[in-house]
Coordinates of C-alpha atoms in Angstrom, one line a residue:
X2 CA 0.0 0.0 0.0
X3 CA 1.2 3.9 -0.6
X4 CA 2.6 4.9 2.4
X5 CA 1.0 8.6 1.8
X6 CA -2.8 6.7 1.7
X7 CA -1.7 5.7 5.5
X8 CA -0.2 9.7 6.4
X9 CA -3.1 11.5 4.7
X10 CA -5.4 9.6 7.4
X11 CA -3.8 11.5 9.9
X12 CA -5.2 15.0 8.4
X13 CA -8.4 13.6 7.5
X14 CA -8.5 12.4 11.4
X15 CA -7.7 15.7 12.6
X16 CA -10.5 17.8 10.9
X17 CA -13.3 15.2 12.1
X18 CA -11.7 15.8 15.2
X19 CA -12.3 19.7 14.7
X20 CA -16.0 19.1 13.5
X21 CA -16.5 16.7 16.5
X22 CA -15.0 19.1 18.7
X23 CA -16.1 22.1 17.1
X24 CA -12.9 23.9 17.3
X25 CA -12.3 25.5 14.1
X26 CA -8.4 25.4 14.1
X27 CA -8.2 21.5 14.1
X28 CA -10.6 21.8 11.2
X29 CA -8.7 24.1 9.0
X30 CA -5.6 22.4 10.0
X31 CA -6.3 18.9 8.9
X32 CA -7.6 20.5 5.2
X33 CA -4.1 22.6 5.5
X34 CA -1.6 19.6 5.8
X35 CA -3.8 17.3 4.0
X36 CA -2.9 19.5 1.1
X37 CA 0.6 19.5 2.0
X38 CA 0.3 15.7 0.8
X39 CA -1.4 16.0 -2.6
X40 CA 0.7 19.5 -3.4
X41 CA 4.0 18.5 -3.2
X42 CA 2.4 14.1 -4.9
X43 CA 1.1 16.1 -7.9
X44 CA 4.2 17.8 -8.5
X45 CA 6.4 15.3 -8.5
X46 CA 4.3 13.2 -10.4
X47 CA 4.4 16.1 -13.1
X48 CA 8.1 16.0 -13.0
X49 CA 8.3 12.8 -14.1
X50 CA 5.6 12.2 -16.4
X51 CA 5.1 16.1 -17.8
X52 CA 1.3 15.6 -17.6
X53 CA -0.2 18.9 -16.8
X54 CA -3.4 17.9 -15.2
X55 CA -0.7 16.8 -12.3
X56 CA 0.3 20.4 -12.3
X57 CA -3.8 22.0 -12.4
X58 CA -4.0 19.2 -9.4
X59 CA -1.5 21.0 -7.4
X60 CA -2.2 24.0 -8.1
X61 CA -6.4 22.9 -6.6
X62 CA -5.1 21.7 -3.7
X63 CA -2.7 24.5 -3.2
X64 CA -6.0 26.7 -3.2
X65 CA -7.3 24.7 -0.9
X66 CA -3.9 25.4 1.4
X67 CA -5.1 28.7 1.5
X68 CA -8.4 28.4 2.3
X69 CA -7.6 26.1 4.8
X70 CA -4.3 28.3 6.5
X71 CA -5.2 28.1 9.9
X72 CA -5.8 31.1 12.4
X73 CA -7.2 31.4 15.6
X74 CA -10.1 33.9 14.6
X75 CA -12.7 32.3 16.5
X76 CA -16.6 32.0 14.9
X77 CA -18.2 35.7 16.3
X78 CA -21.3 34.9 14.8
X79 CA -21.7 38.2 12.6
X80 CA -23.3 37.5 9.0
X81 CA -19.7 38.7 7.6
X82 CA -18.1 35.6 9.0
X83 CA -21.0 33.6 7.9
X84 CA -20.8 34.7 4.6
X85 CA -17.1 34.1 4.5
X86 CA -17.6 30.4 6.1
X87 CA -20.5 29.4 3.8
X88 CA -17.7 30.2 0.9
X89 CA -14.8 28.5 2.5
X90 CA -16.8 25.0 3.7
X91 CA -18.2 25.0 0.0
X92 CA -14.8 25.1 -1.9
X93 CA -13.4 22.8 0.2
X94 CA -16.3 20.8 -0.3
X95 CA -15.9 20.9 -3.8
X96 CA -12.3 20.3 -4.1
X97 CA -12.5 17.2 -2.3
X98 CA -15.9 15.9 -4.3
X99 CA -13.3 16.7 -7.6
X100 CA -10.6 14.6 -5.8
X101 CA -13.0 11.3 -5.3
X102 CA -13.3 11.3 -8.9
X103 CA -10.0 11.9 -9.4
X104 CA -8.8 9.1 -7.3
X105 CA -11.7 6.6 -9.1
X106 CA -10.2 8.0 -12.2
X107 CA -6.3 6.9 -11.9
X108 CA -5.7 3.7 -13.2
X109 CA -4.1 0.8 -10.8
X110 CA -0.5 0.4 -10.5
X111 CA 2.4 -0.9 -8.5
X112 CA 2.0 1.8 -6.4
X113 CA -1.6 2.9 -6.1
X114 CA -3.3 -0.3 -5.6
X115 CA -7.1 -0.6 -5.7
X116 CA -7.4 -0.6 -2.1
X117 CA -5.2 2.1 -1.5
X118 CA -7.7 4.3 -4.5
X119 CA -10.4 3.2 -2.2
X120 CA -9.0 4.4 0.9
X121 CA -7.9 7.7 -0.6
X122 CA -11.3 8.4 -2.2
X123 CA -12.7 7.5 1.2
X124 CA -10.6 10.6 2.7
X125 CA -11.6 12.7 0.1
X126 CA -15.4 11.9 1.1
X127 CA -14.9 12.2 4.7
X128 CA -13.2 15.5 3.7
X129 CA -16.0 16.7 1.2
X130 CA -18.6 15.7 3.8
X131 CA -17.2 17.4 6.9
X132 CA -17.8 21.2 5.9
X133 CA -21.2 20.4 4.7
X134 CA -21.6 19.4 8.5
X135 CA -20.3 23.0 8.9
X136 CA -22.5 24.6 7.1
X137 CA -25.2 22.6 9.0
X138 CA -23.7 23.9 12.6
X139 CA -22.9 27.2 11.4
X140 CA -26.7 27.4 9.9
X141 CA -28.0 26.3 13.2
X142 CA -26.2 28.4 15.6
X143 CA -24.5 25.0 16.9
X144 CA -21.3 26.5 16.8
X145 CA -20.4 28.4 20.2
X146 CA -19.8 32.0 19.3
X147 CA -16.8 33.8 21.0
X148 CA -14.9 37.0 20.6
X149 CA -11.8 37.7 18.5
X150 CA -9.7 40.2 20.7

């Protein structure tokens, strides 16, 4: 098995973790290093096979680095950050609904076994689902609301 399908659970853990415990920092930071995986995978994969939908991959995920760069605002409740947090969970969202397919899509090898394709498309699920449960806390005033000083 692809030793990065076993590190990228460790990400993927860490923003059900935020969601469970609704703190917003673990969240963003599993997203964050989960795309400090795929960036630096796609890439290399580029390099060697000059393939530029390795390179539009990165570049995804690297978007999703930056919507994901953690900071210790917390959730203040105004319509400004829910405007701002409806946009975020949904792009993130999206990117990881894009990288299911994109995992379904690669073809078997030596090194991505079909297993390993399952597991990754897994994460990406867990991680497309999780800000939809966001959006559902954030909607429902679930989320406790503190000050940023």
């Amino acid at each position: 098995m692809n030793p990065l399908v076993v590190v990228a659970g460790i990400p993927t853990l860490l923003a059900l973790y935020g969601v469970i415990r609704r703190k917003r920092m673990f969240f963003l930071l599993g997203y964050f290093l989960y795309s400090l995986i795929v960036i630096p995978n796609e890439i290399m994969t580029y390099a060697a096979n000059g393939e530029i939908a390795h390179l539009s991959y990165a570049f995804l995920w690297f978007v999703q680095a930056i919507l994901a760069f953690p900071n210790k605002l917390n959730y203040d409740g105004t319509k400004v950050f829910k405007s701002f947090g409806v946009k975020v969970f949904l792009s993130l969202s999206a990117v990881n609904f894009f990288g299911i397919l994109l995992v379904q899509a690669m073809p078997v090898s030596l090194e991505l076994t079909e297993t390993s394709k399952n597991i990754a498309a897994l994460y990406h699920a867990v991680l497309a689902l999780l800000p939809l449960a966001g959006l559902f806390l954030m909607s429902t005033n679930r989320i406790p609301v503190s000050s940023n000083e």
